[in-house]
Coordinates of C-alpha atoms and ligand atoms in Angstrom, one line a residue:
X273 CA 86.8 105.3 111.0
X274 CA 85.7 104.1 107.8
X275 CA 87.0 101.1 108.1
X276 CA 84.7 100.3 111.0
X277 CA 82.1 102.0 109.3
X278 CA 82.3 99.6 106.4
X279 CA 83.0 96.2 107.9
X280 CA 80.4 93.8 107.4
X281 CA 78.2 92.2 109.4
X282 CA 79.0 89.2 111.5
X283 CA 78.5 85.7 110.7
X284 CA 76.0 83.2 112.6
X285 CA 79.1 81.0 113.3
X286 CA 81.6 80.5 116.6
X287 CA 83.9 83.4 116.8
X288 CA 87.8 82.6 117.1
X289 CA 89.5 84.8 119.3
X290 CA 88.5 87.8 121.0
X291 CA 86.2 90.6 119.6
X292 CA 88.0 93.3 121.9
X293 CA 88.6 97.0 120.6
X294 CA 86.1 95.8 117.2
X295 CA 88.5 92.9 116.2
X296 CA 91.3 94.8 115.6
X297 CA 93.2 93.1 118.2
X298 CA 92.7 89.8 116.9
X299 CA 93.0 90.4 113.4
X300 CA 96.7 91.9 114.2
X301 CA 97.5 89.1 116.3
X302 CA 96.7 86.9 113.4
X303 CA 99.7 88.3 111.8
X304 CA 101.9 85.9 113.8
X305 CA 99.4 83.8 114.6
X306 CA 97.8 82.4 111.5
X307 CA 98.2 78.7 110.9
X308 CA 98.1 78.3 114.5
X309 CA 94.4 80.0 115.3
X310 CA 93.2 77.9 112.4
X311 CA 94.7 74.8 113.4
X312 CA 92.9 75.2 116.8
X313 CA 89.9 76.4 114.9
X314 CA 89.7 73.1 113.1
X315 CA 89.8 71.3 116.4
X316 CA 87.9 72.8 118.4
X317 CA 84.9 73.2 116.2
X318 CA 84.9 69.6 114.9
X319 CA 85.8 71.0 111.2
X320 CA 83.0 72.8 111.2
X321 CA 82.7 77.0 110.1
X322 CA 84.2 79.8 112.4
X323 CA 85.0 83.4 112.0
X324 CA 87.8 85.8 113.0
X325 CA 87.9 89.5 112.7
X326 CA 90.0 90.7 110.4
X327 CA 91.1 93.9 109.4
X328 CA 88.4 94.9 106.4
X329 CA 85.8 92.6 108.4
X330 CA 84.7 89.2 109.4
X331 CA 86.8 86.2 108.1
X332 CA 84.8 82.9 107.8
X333 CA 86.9 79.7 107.8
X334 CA 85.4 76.4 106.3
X335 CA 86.5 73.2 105.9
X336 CA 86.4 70.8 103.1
X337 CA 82.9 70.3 103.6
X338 CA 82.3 73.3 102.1
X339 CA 84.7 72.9 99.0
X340 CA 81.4 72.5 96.6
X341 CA 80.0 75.2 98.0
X342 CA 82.7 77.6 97.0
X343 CA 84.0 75.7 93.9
X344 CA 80.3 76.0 92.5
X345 CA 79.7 79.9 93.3
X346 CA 79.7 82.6 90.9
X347 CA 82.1 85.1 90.8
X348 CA 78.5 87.8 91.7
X349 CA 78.0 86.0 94.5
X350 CA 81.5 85.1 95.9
X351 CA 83.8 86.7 94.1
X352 CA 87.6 86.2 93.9
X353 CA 88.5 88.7 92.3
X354 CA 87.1 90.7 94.8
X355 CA 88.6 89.1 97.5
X356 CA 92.2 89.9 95.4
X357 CA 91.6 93.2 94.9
X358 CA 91.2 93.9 98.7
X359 CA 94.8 92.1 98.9
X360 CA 96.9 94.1 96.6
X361 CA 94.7 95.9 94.2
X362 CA 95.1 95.0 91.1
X363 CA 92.7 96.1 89.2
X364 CA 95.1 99.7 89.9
X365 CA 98.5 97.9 88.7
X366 CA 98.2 95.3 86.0
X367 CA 94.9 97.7 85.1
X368 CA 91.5 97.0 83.2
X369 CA 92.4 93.4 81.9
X370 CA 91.9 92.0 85.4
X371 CA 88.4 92.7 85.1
X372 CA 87.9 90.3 82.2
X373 CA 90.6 88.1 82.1
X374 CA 89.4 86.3 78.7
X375 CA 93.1 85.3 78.2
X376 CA 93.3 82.8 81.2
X377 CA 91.5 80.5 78.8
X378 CA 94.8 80.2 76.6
X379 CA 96.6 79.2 80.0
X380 CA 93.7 76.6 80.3
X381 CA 93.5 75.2 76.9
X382 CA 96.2 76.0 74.3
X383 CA 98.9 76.4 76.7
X384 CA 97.9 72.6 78.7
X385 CA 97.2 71.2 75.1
X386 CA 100.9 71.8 74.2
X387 CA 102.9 71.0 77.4
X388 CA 103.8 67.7 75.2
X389 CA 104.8 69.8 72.8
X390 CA 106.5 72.3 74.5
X391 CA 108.3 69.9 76.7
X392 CA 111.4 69.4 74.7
X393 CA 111.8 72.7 74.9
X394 CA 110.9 73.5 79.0
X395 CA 113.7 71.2 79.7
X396 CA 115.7 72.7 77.8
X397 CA 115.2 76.0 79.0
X398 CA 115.3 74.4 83.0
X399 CA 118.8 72.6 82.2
X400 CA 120.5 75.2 80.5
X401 CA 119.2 77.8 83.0
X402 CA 120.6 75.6 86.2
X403 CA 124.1 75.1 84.2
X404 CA 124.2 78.7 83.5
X405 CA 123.1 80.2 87.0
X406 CA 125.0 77.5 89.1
X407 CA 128.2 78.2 87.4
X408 CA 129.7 75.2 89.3
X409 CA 133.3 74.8 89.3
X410 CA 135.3 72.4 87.5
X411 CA 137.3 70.6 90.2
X412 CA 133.7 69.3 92.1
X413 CA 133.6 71.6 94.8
X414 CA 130.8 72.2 96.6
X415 CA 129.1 76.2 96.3
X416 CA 126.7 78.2 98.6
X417 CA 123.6 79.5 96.7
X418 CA 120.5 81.4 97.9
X419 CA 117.7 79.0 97.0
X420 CA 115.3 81.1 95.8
X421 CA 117.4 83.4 93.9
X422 CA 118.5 80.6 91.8
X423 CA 115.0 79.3 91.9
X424 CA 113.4 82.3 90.4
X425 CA 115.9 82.6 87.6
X426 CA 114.8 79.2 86.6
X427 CA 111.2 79.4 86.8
X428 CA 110.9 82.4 85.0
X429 CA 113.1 81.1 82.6
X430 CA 111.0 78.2 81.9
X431 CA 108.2 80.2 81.7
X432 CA 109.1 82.7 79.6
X433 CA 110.5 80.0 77.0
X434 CA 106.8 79.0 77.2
X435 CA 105.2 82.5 77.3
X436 CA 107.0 84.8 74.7
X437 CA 109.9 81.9 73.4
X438 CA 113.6 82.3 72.4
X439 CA 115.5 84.3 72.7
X440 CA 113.4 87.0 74.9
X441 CA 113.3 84.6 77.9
X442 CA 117.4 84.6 78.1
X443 CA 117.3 88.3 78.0
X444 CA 118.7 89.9 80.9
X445 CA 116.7 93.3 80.9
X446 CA 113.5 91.2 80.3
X447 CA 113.6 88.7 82.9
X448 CA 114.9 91.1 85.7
X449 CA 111.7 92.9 85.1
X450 CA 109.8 89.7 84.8
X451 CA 111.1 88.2 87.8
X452 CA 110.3 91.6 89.5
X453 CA 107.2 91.9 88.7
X454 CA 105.0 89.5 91.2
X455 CA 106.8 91.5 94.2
X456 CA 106.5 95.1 92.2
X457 CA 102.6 94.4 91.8
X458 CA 102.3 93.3 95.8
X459 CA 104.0 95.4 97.1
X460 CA 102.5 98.6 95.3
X461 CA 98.9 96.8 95.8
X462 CA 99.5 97.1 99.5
X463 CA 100.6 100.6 99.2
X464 CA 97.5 101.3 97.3
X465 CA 95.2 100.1 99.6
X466 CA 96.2 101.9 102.4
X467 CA 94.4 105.2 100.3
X468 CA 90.4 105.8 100.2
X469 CA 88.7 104.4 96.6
X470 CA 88.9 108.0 94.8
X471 CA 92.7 108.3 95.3
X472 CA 93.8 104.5 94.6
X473 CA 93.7 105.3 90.9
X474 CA 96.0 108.4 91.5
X475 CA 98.5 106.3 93.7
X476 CA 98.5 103.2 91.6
X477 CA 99.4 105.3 88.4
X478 CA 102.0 108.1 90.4
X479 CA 103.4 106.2 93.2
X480 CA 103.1 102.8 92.8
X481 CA 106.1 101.0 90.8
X482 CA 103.9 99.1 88.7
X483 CA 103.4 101.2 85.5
X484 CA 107.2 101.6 85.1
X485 CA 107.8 98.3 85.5
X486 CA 104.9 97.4 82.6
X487 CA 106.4 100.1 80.4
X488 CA 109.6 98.3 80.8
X489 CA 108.1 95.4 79.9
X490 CA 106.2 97.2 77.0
X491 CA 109.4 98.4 75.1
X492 CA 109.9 94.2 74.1
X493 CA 106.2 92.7 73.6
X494 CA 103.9 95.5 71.9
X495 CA 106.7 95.2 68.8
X496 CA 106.5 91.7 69.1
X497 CA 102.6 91.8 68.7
X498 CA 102.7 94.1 66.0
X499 CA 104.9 92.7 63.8
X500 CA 103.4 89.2 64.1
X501 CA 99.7 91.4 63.1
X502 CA 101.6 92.5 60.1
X503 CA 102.5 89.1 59.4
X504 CA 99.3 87.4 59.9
X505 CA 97.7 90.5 57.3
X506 CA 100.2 89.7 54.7
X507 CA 100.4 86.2 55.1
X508 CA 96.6 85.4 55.4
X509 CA 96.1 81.6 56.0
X510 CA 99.8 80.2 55.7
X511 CA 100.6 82.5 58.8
X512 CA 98.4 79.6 60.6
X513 CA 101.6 76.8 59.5
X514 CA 104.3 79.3 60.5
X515 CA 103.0 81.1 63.4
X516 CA 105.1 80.5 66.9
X517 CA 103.1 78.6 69.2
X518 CA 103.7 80.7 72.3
X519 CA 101.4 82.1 75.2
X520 CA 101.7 85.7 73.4
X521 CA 100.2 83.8 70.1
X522 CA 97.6 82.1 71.7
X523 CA 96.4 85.3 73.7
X524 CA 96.5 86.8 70.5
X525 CA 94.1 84.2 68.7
X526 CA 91.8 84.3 71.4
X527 CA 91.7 88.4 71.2
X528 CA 88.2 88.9 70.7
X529 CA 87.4 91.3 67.2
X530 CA 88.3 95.3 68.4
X531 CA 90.5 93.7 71.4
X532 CA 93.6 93.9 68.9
X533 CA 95.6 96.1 71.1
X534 CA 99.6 95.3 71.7
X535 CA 99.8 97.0 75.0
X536 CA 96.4 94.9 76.0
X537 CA 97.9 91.8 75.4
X538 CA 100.8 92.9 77.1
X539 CA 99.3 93.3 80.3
X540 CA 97.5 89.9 80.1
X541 CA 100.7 88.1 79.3
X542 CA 101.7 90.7 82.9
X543 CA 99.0 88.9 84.3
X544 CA 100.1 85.3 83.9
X545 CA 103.1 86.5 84.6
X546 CA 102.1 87.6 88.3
X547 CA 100.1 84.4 88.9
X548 CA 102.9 82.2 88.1
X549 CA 106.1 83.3 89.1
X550 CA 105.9 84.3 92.6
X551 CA 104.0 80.8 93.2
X552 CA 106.1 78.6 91.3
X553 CA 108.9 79.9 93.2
X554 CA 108.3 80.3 96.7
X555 CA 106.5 76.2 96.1
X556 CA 109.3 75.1 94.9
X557 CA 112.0 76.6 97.0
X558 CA 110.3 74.5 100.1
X559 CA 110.9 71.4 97.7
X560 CA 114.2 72.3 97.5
X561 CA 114.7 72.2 101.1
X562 CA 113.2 69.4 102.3
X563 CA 115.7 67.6 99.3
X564 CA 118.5 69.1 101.2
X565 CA 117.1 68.5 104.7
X566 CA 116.7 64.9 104.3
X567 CA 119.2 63.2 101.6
X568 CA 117.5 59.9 102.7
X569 CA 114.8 59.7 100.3
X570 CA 117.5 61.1 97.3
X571 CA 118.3 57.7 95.8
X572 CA 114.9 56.6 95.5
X573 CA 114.1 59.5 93.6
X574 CA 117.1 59.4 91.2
X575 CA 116.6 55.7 90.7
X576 CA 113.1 56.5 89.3
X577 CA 114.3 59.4 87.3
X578 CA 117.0 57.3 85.6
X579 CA 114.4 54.6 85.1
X580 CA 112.3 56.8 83.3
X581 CA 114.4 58.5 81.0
X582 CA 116.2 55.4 80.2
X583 CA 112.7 54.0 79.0
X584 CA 110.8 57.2 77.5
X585 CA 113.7 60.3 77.3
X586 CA 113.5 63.5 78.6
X587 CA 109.5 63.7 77.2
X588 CA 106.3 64.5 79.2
X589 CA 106.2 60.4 79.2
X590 CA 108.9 60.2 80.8
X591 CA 107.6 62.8 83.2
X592 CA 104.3 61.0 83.4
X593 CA 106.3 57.7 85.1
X594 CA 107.9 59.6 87.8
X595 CA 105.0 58.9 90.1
X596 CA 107.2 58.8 93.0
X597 CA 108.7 62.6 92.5
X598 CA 105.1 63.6 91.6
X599 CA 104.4 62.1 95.0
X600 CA 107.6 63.7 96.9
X601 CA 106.3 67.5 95.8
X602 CA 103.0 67.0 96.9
X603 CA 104.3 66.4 100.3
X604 CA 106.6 69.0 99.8
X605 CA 103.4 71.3 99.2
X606 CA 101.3 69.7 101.8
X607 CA 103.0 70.4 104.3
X608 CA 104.8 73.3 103.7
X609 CA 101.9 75.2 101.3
X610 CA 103.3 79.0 100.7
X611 CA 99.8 80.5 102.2
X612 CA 97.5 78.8 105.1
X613 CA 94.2 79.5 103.6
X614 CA 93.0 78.7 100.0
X615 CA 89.7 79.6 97.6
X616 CA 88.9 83.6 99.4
X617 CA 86.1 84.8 98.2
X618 CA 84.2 88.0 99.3
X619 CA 80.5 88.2 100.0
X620 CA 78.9 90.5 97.4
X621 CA 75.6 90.0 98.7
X622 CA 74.2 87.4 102.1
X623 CA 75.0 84.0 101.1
X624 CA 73.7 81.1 103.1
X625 CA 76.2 78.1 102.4
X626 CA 74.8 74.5 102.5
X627 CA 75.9 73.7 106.3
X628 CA 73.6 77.0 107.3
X629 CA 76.7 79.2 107.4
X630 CA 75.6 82.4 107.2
X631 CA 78.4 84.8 104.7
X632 CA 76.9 88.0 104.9
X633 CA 77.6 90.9 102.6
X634 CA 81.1 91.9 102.4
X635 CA 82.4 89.3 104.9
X636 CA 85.0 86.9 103.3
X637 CA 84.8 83.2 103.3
X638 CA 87.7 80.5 103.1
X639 CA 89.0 77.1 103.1
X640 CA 91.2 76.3 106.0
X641 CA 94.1 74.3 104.1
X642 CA 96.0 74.5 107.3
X643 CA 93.5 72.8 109.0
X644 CA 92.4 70.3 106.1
X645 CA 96.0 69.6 105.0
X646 CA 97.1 68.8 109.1
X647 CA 94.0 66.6 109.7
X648 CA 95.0 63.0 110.7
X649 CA 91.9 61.4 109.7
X650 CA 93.1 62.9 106.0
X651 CA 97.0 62.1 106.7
X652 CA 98.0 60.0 109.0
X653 CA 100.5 61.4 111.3
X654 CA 100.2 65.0 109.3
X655 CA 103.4 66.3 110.8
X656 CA 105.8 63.9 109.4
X657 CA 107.2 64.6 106.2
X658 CA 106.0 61.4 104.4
X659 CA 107.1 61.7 100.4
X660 CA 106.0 58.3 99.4
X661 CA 102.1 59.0 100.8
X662 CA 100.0 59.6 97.4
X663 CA 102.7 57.0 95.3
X664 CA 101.8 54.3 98.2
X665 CA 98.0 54.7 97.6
X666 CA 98.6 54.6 94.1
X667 CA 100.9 51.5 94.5
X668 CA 98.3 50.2 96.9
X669 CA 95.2 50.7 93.6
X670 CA 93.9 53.8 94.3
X671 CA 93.5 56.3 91.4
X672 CA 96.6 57.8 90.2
X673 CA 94.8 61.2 88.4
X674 CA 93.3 61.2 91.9
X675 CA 96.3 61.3 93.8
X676 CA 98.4 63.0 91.1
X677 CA 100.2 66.7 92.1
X678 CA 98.0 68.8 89.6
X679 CA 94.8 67.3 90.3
X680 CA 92.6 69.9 92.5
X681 CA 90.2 67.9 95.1
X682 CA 89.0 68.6 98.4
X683 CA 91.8 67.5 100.6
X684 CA 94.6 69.0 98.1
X685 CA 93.3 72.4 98.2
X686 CA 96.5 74.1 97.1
X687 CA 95.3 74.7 93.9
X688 CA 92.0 76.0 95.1
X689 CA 88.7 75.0 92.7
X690 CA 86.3 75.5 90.5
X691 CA 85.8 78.2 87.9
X692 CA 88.8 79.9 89.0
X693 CA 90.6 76.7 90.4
X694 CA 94.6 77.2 88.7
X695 CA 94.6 77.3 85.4
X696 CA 98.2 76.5 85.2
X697 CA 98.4 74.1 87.6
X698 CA 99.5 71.1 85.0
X699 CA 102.5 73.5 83.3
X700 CA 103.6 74.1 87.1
X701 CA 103.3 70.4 88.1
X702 CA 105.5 69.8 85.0
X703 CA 107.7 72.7 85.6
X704 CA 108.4 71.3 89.4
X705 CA 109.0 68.1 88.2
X706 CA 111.4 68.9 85.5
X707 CA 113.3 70.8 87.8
X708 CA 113.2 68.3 90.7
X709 CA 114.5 65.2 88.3
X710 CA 117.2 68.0 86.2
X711 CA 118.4 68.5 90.0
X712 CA 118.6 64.7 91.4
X713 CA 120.0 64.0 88.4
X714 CA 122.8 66.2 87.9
X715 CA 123.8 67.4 91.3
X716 CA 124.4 66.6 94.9
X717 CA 122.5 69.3 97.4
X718 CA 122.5 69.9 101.0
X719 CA 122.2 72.7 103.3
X720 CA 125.0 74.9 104.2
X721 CA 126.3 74.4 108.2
X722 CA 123.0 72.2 108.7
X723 CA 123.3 68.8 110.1
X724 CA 121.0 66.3 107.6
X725 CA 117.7 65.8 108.9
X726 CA 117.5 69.5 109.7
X727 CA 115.4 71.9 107.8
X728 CA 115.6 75.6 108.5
X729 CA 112.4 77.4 110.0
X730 CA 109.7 78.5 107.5
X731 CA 108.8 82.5 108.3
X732 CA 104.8 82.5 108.9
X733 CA 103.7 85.9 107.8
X734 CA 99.5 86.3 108.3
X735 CA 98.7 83.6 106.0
X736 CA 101.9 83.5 104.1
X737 CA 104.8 81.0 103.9
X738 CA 107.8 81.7 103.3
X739 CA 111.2 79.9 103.3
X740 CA 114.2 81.0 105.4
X741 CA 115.6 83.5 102.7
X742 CA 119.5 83.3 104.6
X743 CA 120.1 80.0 104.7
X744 CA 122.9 78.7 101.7
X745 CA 121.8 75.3 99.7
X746 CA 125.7 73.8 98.8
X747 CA 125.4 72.3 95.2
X748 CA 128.0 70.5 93.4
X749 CA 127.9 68.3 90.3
X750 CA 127.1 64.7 90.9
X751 CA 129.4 62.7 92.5
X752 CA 127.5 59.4 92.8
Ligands
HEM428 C1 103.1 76.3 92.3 C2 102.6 77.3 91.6 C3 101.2 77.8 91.6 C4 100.3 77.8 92.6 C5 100.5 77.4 94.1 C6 99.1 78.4 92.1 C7 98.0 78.6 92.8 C8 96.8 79.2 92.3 C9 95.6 79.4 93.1 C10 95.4 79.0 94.5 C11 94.7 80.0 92.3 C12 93.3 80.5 92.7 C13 92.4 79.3 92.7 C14 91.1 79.6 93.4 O1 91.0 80.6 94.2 O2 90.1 78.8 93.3 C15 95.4 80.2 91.0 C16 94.8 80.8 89.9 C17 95.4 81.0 88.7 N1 96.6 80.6 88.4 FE1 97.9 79.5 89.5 N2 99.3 78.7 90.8 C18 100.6 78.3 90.4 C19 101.2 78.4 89.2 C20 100.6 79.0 88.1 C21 101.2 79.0 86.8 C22 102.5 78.5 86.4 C23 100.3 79.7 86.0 C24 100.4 80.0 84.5 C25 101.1 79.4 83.6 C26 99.1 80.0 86.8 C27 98.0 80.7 86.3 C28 96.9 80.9 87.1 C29 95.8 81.7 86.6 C30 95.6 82.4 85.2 C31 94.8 81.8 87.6 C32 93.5 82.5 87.6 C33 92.4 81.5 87.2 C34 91.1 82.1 87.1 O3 90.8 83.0 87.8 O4 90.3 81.7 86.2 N3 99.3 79.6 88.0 N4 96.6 79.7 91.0

């Protein structure tokens, strides 16, 4: 009852679907029948606006028309946060720091700044970490490995090297929890909303798994913090020459004067935490398959990767050359993106967009990727899995930045845009790539009782992605 007495109002554009008991049939049909409703949506309303019910109100789907429209919004008047928060609530897991998230600027700046740096030491972290979860055996043979359990231990890995360093990101205690944590914050975020307003505080701190697992967390970074304080007090200006250079130390630099609390910072580093792990694994666990799916394409990719480090090394220049496995992920991504929608935003007061599309209060508004990223006017035959499209344009003069994997743009919407557009996208890009040329390079892949050219069926959930989670990828070292 008071969720129909607080939906919003409709929208003044073509509704998708049927309106029938007050949407709720429709918006629980969308649950299995996401990407297809918006694919027909894109069609049959020329790429123009349409809305669907959905559960907490009207849904308003735009295409890439619209893409300055949202990326130029303010947060007061189409907020993502918002939008997040009616997802999976986090404002009553990772707490308070959500609501000013000051630290994303060290993911923006400082921690892009250093990804030349830092690269010796991602790869580092990505090779060991394959060698070490793999566990291959000596005499060649192939073994069975879930994907994206292998997948996560890498990225967080990786990330963690780049986060909090050596040697917390090989700690076993520590990156359980970290690894944890994306699914630990969703799932108690759904739990959480499924309460009224006045007892989501009470179930977010009581029931929800979420404080545990920051306490967990806790127990390693607020020393951490604290003792680098004490060192920067009693050090004074030479701690600037010996400092780490770390996420943790450049959230702490950025902590603005009375902000100097440890378990503060911990739950921003929490934050980047959730934004990245969960994403950069489920991405590239789809790249993963379609490398196993279709062995075709795998010399062409190793001969570039060879190339590359035989010219520059493992550096970020060598990275910089592999335009063709910058190309292959982005057609991973495109046409398997982990979620069908991207840039939600929630009305917080009647917004007319430039088109005339009305957003009133409360409603959400979104980009159809699905649609955008399945146009063939965009992509020629969008269906087939092309991995040399955004190299060829390149090859053929278009811009590479424009075509490159981390660059945002309005037919490439899987990083969203804007003021809130990724701010990690370029250590993710790297992080993909990295692991995509450590992979050609050193082993053979392919899927376990799958004929090549076969690639196992994604699971749509709503507007989720996932990979099939049974399926075994065989690796074995190298044999060509
Ligand atoms: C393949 C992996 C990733 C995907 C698909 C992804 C995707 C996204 C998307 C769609 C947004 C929201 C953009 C919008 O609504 O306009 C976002 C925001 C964000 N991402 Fe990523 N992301 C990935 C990896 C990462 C990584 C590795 C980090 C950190 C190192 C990161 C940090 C962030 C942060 C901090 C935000 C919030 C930005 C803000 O609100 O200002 N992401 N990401």
């Amino acid at each position: 009852l008071w969720g129909l007495l607080t939906r919003s109002r409709k929208s003044n554009v073509p509704v998708m679907g049927t309106n029938f008991l007050f949407g709720y049939v429709m918006a629980f049909k969308m649950f299995t029948q996401y990407r297809e409703t918006l694919l027909e949506g894109y069609r049959k309303f020329n790429k123009h606006a349409f809305q669907i019910p959905g559960l907490k109100g009207w849904e308003v789907f735009v295409s890439r028309e619209l893409y300055d429209d949202l990326r130029k919004s303010r947060d007061d008047t189409l907020s993502m946060m918002e939008e997040v928060n009616d997802l999976v609530a986090l404002e009553y897991t990772i707490g308070p720091v959500t609501i000013n998230p000051w630290h994303n600027a060290a993911v923006r700046k400082q921690l892009t700044q250093n990804l030349g740096n830092k690269f010796p030491e991602v790869y580092d972290e990505i090779s060991t970490a394959f060698e070490d979860e793999l566990q291959l055996p000596a005499n060649g043979d192939w073994k069975p490995v879930h994907a994206h359990d292998l997948i996560i231990h890498i990225v967080c890995r990786a990330s963690q090297r780049m986060f909090v360093g050596l040697p917390l990101c090989r700690d076993p205690e520590y990156t359980r929890i970290s690894r944890d944590f994306s699914g630990t914050v969703i799932t108690g975020g759904f739990l959480i909303n499924l309460f009224p307003t006045f007892l989501k505080p009470l179930v977010g701190r009581y029931i929800s798994a979420a404080p545990k697992a920051i306490r967990g967390v806790e127990k390693y970074l607020v020393p951490m913090i604290e003792e680098r304080w004490a060192q920067e007090r009693e050090l004074g200006d030479a701690w600037n020459e010996k400092k780490p250079a770390d996420l943790m130390q450049w959230i702490m630099d950025l902590a603005p004067e009375g902000e100097h609390d440890a378990k503060d910072i911990t739950a921003r580093i929490l934050g980047v935490n959730f934004a990245s792990t969960h994403t950069t694994t489920l991405s590239f666990t789809h790249v993963l398959y379609w490398l196993a799916a279709r062995p075709e394409f795998l010399p062409v990719l190793r001969e570039e990767v060879e190339a590359a480090v035989a010219e520059h090394g493992w550096t970020k220049a060598g990275l910089n050359a592999m335009l063709r496995v910058d190309s292959y992920i982005k057609e991973c991504l495109r046409v398997s993106s982990i979620g069908a929608t991207a840039m939600g935003r929630k009305a917080m007061r009647d917004v007319t967009l430039s088109d005339g599309t009305f957003v009133p209060k409360g409603a959400k508004v979104m980009l159809n990727l699905y649609g955008v990223h399945h146009d063939p006017e965009l992509f020629p035959r969008p269906d087939e899995f092309d991995p040399w499209r955004y190299s060829r344009r390149v090859e053929a003069g278009e811009s590479e930045a424009g075509n490159a994997l981390a660059t945002a743009s309005s037919d490439f919407l899987f990083w969203g845009g804007g003021t809130h557009v990724c701010a990690g996208r370029y250590f993710a890009a790297q992080e993909m790539k990295t692991m995509l040329a450590v992979i050609v390079t050193e082993y053979d892949v392919k899927f376990e009782g799958l004929e090549p050219g076969v690639r196992p069926k994604d699971t749509w959930f709503a507007f989720s992605c996932v990979p099939d989670m049974k399926v075994r990828v065989l690796f074995r070292r190298r044999q060509t």
